[in-house]
Coordinates of C-alpha atoms (C1' of nucleotides) in Angstrom, one line a residue:
Chain A
M1 CA -13.9 -21.4 -6.9
S2 CA -17.3 -22.7 -6.3
S3 CA -19.3 -25.2 -4.3
E4 CA -18.5 -27.6 -1.5
Q5 CA -17.0 -30.5 -3.3
T6 CA -14.9 -28.4 -5.6
I7 CA -13.4 -26.6 -2.6
A8 CA -12.1 -30.0 -1.4
A9 CA -10.9 -30.8 -4.8
L10 CA -9.2 -27.5 -5.1
C11 CA -7.4 -28.0 -1.8
R12 CA -6.3 -31.4 -2.9
K13 CA -5.0 -30.0 -6.2
L14 CA -3.1 -27.3 -4.4
G15 CA -1.6 -29.7 -1.9
L16 CA -3.5 -28.1 1.0
R17 CA -5.3 -29.9 3.7
I18 CA -9.0 -29.8 3.8
T19 CA -9.8 -28.2 7.1
G20 CA -12.9 -26.7 8.6
P21 CA -11.7 -23.1 8.6
R22 CA -10.6 -23.4 5.0
R23 CA -14.0 -24.8 3.9
V24 CA -15.7 -21.8 5.5
I25 CA -13.3 -19.2 4.3
M26 CA -13.3 -20.5 0.7
R27 CA -17.0 -20.7 0.7
V28 CA -17.3 -17.1 1.9
I29 CA -14.9 -16.0 -0.8
S30 CA -16.7 -17.9 -3.5
E31 CA -20.0 -16.3 -2.5
S32 CA -18.6 -12.8 -2.5
S33 CA -18.9 -10.8 -5.7
D34 CA -17.4 -7.6 -4.3
H35 CA -13.9 -6.8 -3.2
P36 CA -13.8 -7.4 0.5
D37 CA -10.8 -6.7 2.7
V38 CA -9.6 -9.3 5.1
V39 CA -11.4 -7.9 8.1
E40 CA -14.6 -7.9 6.1
L41 CA -14.0 -11.5 5.1
H42 CA -13.4 -12.4 8.7
R43 CA -16.6 -10.8 9.6
R44 CA -18.5 -12.9 7.2
V45 CA -16.6 -16.0 8.2
V46 CA -17.2 -15.7 12.0
A47 CA -20.9 -15.2 11.2
I48 CA -20.7 -18.9 10.1
E49 CA -18.1 -20.2 12.4
P50 CA -17.2 -17.8 15.3
T51 CA -14.0 -19.6 16.4
I52 CA -12.1 -18.9 13.2
A53 CA -9.3 -16.4 13.9
L54 CA -8.4 -13.4 11.8
A55 CA -4.9 -14.7 11.3
T56 CA -6.3 -17.8 9.7
V57 CA -8.2 -15.7 7.2
Y58 CA -5.0 -13.7 6.5
R59 CA -3.1 -16.9 6.0
T60 CA -5.7 -18.4 3.8
V61 CA -6.1 -15.5 1.4
S62 CA -2.3 -15.1 1.0
L63 CA -2.1 -18.8 0.3
L64 CA -4.9 -18.6 -2.3
R65 CA -3.2 -15.6 -3.8
E66 CA 0.1 -17.4 -4.1
K67 CA -1.7 -20.3 -5.8
G68 CA -3.3 -17.9 -8.3
I69 CA -6.8 -18.3 -7.0
L70 CA -7.2 -14.8 -5.6
E71 CA -6.2 -11.4 -6.8
R72 CA -5.1 -8.7 -4.4
H73 CA -6.0 -5.1 -5.1
T74 CA -4.9 -2.0 -3.2
F75 CA -7.2 0.8 -4.2
G76 CA -6.9 4.2 -2.5
D77 CA -6.4 3.1 1.1
R78 CA -3.7 0.9 2.5
R79 CA -5.8 -2.2 3.1
A80 CA -5.7 -5.1 0.7
R81 CA -8.9 -6.2 -1.0
Y82 CA -9.4 -9.6 -2.6
E83 CA -11.3 -10.9 -5.6
T84 CA -11.3 -14.3 -7.2
V85 CA -9.2 -14.2 -10.3
P86 CA -11.5 -13.4 -13.3
R87 CA -11.1 -15.8 -16.1
E88 CA -10.5 -13.0 -18.5
H89 CA -8.3 -10.1 -17.5
H90 CA -9.8 -6.7 -17.7
D91 CA -8.9 -3.2 -16.8
H92 CA -11.0 -0.4 -15.5
L93 CA -12.5 2.9 -16.6
I94 CA -13.4 4.9 -13.6
N95 CA -16.0 7.6 -14.0
I96 CA -14.7 10.2 -11.5
E97 CA -18.0 12.0 -11.5
T98 CA -20.2 9.0 -10.5
G99 CA -17.6 6.5 -9.2
D100 CA -18.9 4.0 -11.7
V101 CA -16.5 1.4 -13.0
V102 CA -16.5 0.1 -16.5
E103 CA -14.5 -2.9 -17.4
F104 CA -12.7 -3.2 -20.7
Q105 CA -10.2 -5.2 -22.5
S106 CA -7.7 -4.3 -25.2
A107 CA -5.6 -7.0 -26.7
E108 CA -3.8 -4.2 -28.5
I109 CA -2.7 -2.5 -25.3
E110 CA -1.7 -5.8 -23.8
R111 CA 0.4 -6.5 -26.8
L112 CA 2.2 -3.1 -26.5
Q113 CA 2.8 -3.7 -22.9
E114 CA 4.5 -7.0 -23.7
E115 CA 6.6 -5.3 -26.2
I116 CA 7.7 -2.5 -23.9
A117 CA 8.5 -5.0 -21.1
R118 CA 10.5 -7.1 -23.5
Q119 CA 12.4 -4.1 -24.8
H120 CA 13.5 -3.4 -21.2
G121 CA 14.5 -7.1 -20.7
F122 CA 11.5 -8.0 -18.6
T123 CA 8.6 -10.4 -18.7
I124 CA 5.3 -9.2 -17.3
I125 CA 4.0 -10.7 -14.1
S126 CA 0.9 -8.6 -13.9
H127 CA -0.3 -5.1 -14.6
R128 CA -2.8 -2.6 -13.6
L129 CA -4.4 0.0 -15.8
E130 CA -6.9 2.5 -14.5
I131 CA -8.3 5.2 -16.6
Y132 CA -10.0 8.0 -14.8
V133 CA -12.6 9.6 -17.1
K134 CA -15.6 11.9 -17.2
P135 CA -18.5 11.9 -19.7
I136 CA -17.9 13.7 -22.9
Q137 CA -19.4 17.2 -22.7
K138 CA -21.4 18.2 -25.7
T139 CA -20.2 21.8 -26.4
R140 CA -21.5 23.9 -29.2
R141 CA -20.2 21.6 -31.7
S142 CA -19.7 17.9 -32.3
R143 CA -21.8 15.1 -31.0
Q144 CA -20.5 11.7 -30.5
S145 CA -21.9 8.5 -31.9
G146 CA -22.0 5.2 -30.3
E147 CA -22.5 4.2 -26.6
Chain B
M1 CA 10.6 22.2 -7.9
S2 CA 14.2 23.4 -8.2
S3 CA 16.9 25.5 -6.6
E4 CA 17.2 27.4 -3.4
Q5 CA 15.3 30.6 -4.1
T6 CA 12.5 28.9 -5.9
I7 CA 11.9 26.7 -2.9
A8 CA 11.3 29.8 -0.8
A9 CA 9.1 31.2 -3.5
L10 CA 7.2 28.0 -3.7
C11 CA 6.6 27.9 0.1
R12 CA 5.4 31.4 0.0
K13 CA 3.1 30.7 -2.8
L14 CA 1.7 27.7 -1.0
G15 CA 1.3 29.7 2.2
L16 CA 3.9 27.6 4.0
R17 CA 6.6 28.9 6.3
I18 CA 10.1 28.7 5.0
T19 CA 11.9 26.6 7.6
G20 CA 15.3 24.9 7.7
P21 CA 13.8 21.4 7.5
R22 CA 11.6 22.3 4.6
R23 CA 14.5 23.8 2.7
V24 CA 16.5 20.6 3.1
I25 CA 13.6 18.2 2.4
M26 CA 12.5 20.1 -0.7
R27 CA 16.0 20.2 -1.9
V28 CA 16.4 16.5 -1.5
I29 CA 13.2 15.9 -3.4
S30 CA 14.1 18.2 -6.2
E31 CA 17.4 16.4 -6.6
S32 CA 15.9 12.9 -6.6
S33 CA 15.1 11.5 -10.0
D34 CA 13.9 8.1 -8.7
H35 CA 10.9 7.2 -6.6
P36 CA 12.0 7.2 -3.0
D37 CA 9.8 6.2 -0.1
V38 CA 9.7 8.4 3.0
V39 CA 12.4 6.4 4.9
E40 CA 14.7 6.8 1.9
L41 CA 14.0 10.5 1.7
H42 CA 14.7 10.8 5.4
R43 CA 18.0 9.0 4.9
R44 CA 19.1 11.5 2.3
V45 CA 17.8 14.4 4.4
V46 CA 19.7 13.4 7.6
A47 CA 22.8 13.1 5.5
I48 CA 22.6 16.8 5.1
E49 CA 21.0 17.8 8.4
P50 CA 21.0 15.0 11.0
T51 CA 18.5 16.5 13.4
I52 CA 15.5 16.4 11.0
A53 CA 12.9 13.9 12.2
L54 CA 11.2 11.3 10.2
A55 CA 7.9 12.7 11.1
T56 CA 8.8 16.0 9.6
V57 CA 9.5 14.3 6.3
Y58 CA 6.2 12.6 6.5
R59 CA 4.5 15.8 7.2
T60 CA 6.3 17.6 4.4
V61 CA 5.6 15.1 1.7
S62 CA 1.9 14.9 2.5
L63 CA 1.8 18.7 2.5
L64 CA 3.4 18.8 -0.9
R65 CA 1.1 16.2 -2.2
E66 CA -2.0 18.1 -1.0
K67 CA -0.6 21.1 -2.8
G68 CA -0.1 19.2 -6.0
I69 CA 3.7 19.3 -6.0
L70 CA 4.2 15.6 -5.4
E71 CA 2.7 12.5 -6.7
R72 CA 2.2 9.5 -4.5
H73 CA 2.5 6.0 -5.8
T74 CA 1.9 2.7 -4.1
F75 CA 3.5 0.0 -6.1
G76 CA 3.7 -3.6 -5.0
D77 CA 4.6 -3.1 -1.4
R78 CA 2.6 -1.1 1.2
R79 CA 5.0 1.9 1.3
A80 CA 4.2 5.1 -0.4
R81 CA 6.8 6.4 -2.9
Y82 CA 6.9 9.9 -4.1
E83 CA 8.0 11.8 -7.2
T84 CA 7.6 15.3 -8.3
V85 CA 4.7 15.7 -10.7
P86 CA 6.2 15.3 -14.1
R87 CA 5.4 17.7 -16.8
E88 CA 5.1 14.8 -19.2
H89 CA 3.1 11.9 -18.1
H90 CA 4.8 8.6 -17.9
D91 CA 4.0 5.1 -16.7
H92 CA 6.0 2.6 -14.7
L93 CA 7.6 -0.7 -15.0
I94 CA 8.1 -2.2 -11.5
N95 CA 10.7 -4.9 -11.1
I96 CA 9.1 -7.0 -8.5
E97 CA 12.3 -8.7 -7.6
T98 CA 14.3 -5.6 -6.8
G99 CA 11.7 -2.9 -6.4
D100 CA 13.4 -0.8 -9.1
V101 CA 11.1 1.4 -11.1
V102 CA 11.6 2.2 -14.8
E103 CA 9.6 5.0 -16.4
F104 CA 8.3 4.6 -19.9
Q105 CA 6.1 6.4 -22.3
S106 CA 4.0 4.9 -25.1
A107 CA 2.2 7.3 -27.4
E108 CA 0.6 4.3 -28.9
I109 CA -0.9 3.1 -25.6
E110 CA -2.1 6.6 -24.8
R111 CA -3.8 6.7 -28.2
L112 CA -5.5 3.4 -27.6
Q113 CA -6.7 4.6 -24.2
E114 CA -8.2 7.7 -25.7
E115 CA -9.9 5.6 -28.3
I116 CA -11.3 3.2 -25.7
A117 CA -12.5 6.1 -23.5
R118 CA -14.1 7.8 -26.5
Q119 CA -15.9 4.6 -27.5
H120 CA -17.5 4.6 -24.1
G121 CA -18.4 8.2 -24.3
F122 CA -15.7 9.5 -21.9
T123 CA -12.8 11.8 -22.0
I124 CA -9.7 10.9 -20.0
I125 CA -8.9 12.9 -16.9
S126 CA -5.9 10.9 -15.9
H127 CA -4.7 7.3 -15.9
R128 CA -2.4 5.0 -14.2
L129 CA -0.6 2.1 -15.8
E130 CA 1.7 -0.1 -13.8
I131 CA 3.4 -3.1 -15.2
Y132 CA 4.9 -5.5 -12.7
V133 CA 7.7 -7.4 -14.3
K134 CA 10.7 -9.6 -13.6
P135 CA 13.9 -10.0 -15.5
I136 CA 13.8 -12.4 -18.4
Q137 CA 15.2 -15.7 -17.2
K138 CA 17.5 -17.8 -19.3
T139 CA 16.5 -21.4 -20.0
R140 CA 13.7 -22.5 -17.8
R141 CA 13.8 -26.2 -18.1
S142 CA 13.2 -29.3 -16.1
R143 CA 12.6 -28.4 -12.5
Q144 CA 12.0 -30.9 -9.7
S145 CA 8.9 -30.5 -7.7
G146 CA 6.7 -28.0 -5.9
E147 CA 6.0 -24.3 -6.3
Chain C
dA1 C1' 13.7 45.6 16.6
dA2 C1' 10.8 43.6 20.0
dA3 C1' 6.7 41.0 21.0
dG4 C1' 2.7 38.5 20.2
dA5 C1' 0.3 35.0 17.5
dT6 C1' 0.7 30.7 15.5
dA7 C1' 2.7 27.4 12.4
dT8 C1' 6.2 24.0 12.7
dC9 C1' 9.5 20.8 14.9
dG10 C1' 11.5 16.7 17.3
dA11 C1' 10.7 12.8 20.0
dG12 C1' 8.1 9.4 21.5
dA13 C1' 3.5 7.4 21.8
dT14 C1' 0.0 5.5 19.2
dC15 C1' -2.7 3.5 15.4
dC16 C1' -3.7 -0.1 12.3
dG17 C1' -3.1 -3.6 8.9
dA18 C1' -0.4 -7.6 8.4
dT19 C1' 2.8 -11.2 10.0
dC20 C1' 5.1 -14.3 13.3
dG21 C1' 6.1 -17.8 17.1
dC22 C1' 4.5 -21.3 19.6
dA23 C1' 1.9 -24.9 21.7
dA24 C1' -2.3 -27.4 21.0
dG25 C1' -5.2 -29.6 17.6
dA26 C1' -6.4 -31.9 13.4
dA27 C1' -5.4 -34.2 8.5
dA28 C1' -3.2 -37.4 5.9
dC29 C1' -1.3 -41.9 5.5
dG30 C1' 0.1 -46.2 6.6
Chain D
dC1 C1' -4.9 -46.3 16.0
dG2 C1' -0.4 -44.1 15.8
dT3 C1' 2.9 -41.2 13.6
dT4 C1' 4.0 -37.4 10.9
dT5 C1' 3.3 -33.1 9.3
dC6 C1' 0.3 -29.2 8.5
dT7 C1' -2.8 -26.0 10.4
dT8 C1' -5.0 -23.2 13.9
dG9 C1' -5.8 -19.7 17.7
dC10 C1' -3.9 -16.6 20.4
dG11 C1' -1.1 -13.1 21.7
dA12 C1' 3.1 -10.7 20.6
dT13 C1' 5.2 -8.3 17.2
dC14 C1' 6.3 -5.8 13.0
dG15 C1' 6.3 -1.7 10.0
dG16 C1' 4.5 2.2 7.9
dA17 C1' 2.0 6.2 8.9
dT18 C1' -0.1 9.5 12.1
dC19 C1' -0.7 11.9 16.3
dT20 C1' 0.4 14.4 20.8
dC21 C1' 2.6 17.8 23.0
dG22 C1' 5.9 20.9 24.9
dA23 C1' 9.5 23.6 22.8
dT24 C1' 11.0 26.4 19.0
dA25 C1' 11.0 29.2 15.0
dT26 C1' 8.7 32.0 11.6
dC27 C1' 5.7 35.5 10.3
dT28 C1' 3.2 39.7 11.4
dT29 C1' 2.3 43.7 13.9
dT30 C1' 3.7 47.4 16.1

DNA sequence: AAAGATATCGAGATCCGATCGCAAGAAACG
DNA sequence: CGTTTCTTGCGATCGGATCTCGATATCTTT
């Protein structure tokens, strides 16, 4: 999702009407590189156009999610956070000591997931893999290469 | 978590009072091999002792979670589901159409995770892998419009 | 065993994120 | 322009989870 004309084009492609609120909401989303929740999105939206209702933001994000434009995450808390769908799927290594997040991809793991799902008679809709880690300690012995 | 005496012992060990409601709730949990949410737990609990309140079940499960006895999952929906901390780690296939959860293990995936973590200079503390799936459809052929 | 201290309970109120219903307003299309 | 259908704003409502509080039960102390 990107600039002004493409938002209109996107709406048209999705069969959605091009409305003022949607223009603003989509623009805010496209300019957000973090993972805002709906209230936060609404905050940013009303900073531009104060009349836009919270419910409209809710409706728009779920619409965009249905259409595959947005991804919904639910981290620790119970509020949903949104992110534009990355063009390449990735999973996360979370450093529990620092909170840092490292993205990674593994075609091999993806393949194994497909295999497991198929063995159970399912097809994968989506998945979530989070690996909680800490830095390797160097004890008396081995050091690690790389990194 | 297991039979009657061990529940008392467990409570004592955790510094909790051994009460009627707790006995029942813990028994229900120990006898559940699925991933019930709190309302479902309460259903099973009141089948044994109808006077036990939903709030008590909420309080008990969060207590047991704090103490490391239970694991809390939040799959697709917004409700928390609980399971006793397994002695062998497993991951979950979640059928998004029915909400059913299938447990699985994959030594291969675990191995790859270890490898990825190591390549980034980390050791794994824990991880979470959830695969959201739906049953394999038969022929998906010409469909009319929309959606 | 009785009593005091306090953790726990049940029931309903409350919180908070998310959704709904409806009348008014706006887009699309001719 | 006028009609049709979609969208919006607003308040009501939903649903899961938590909290309040008086009553009760458990543990501890004697």
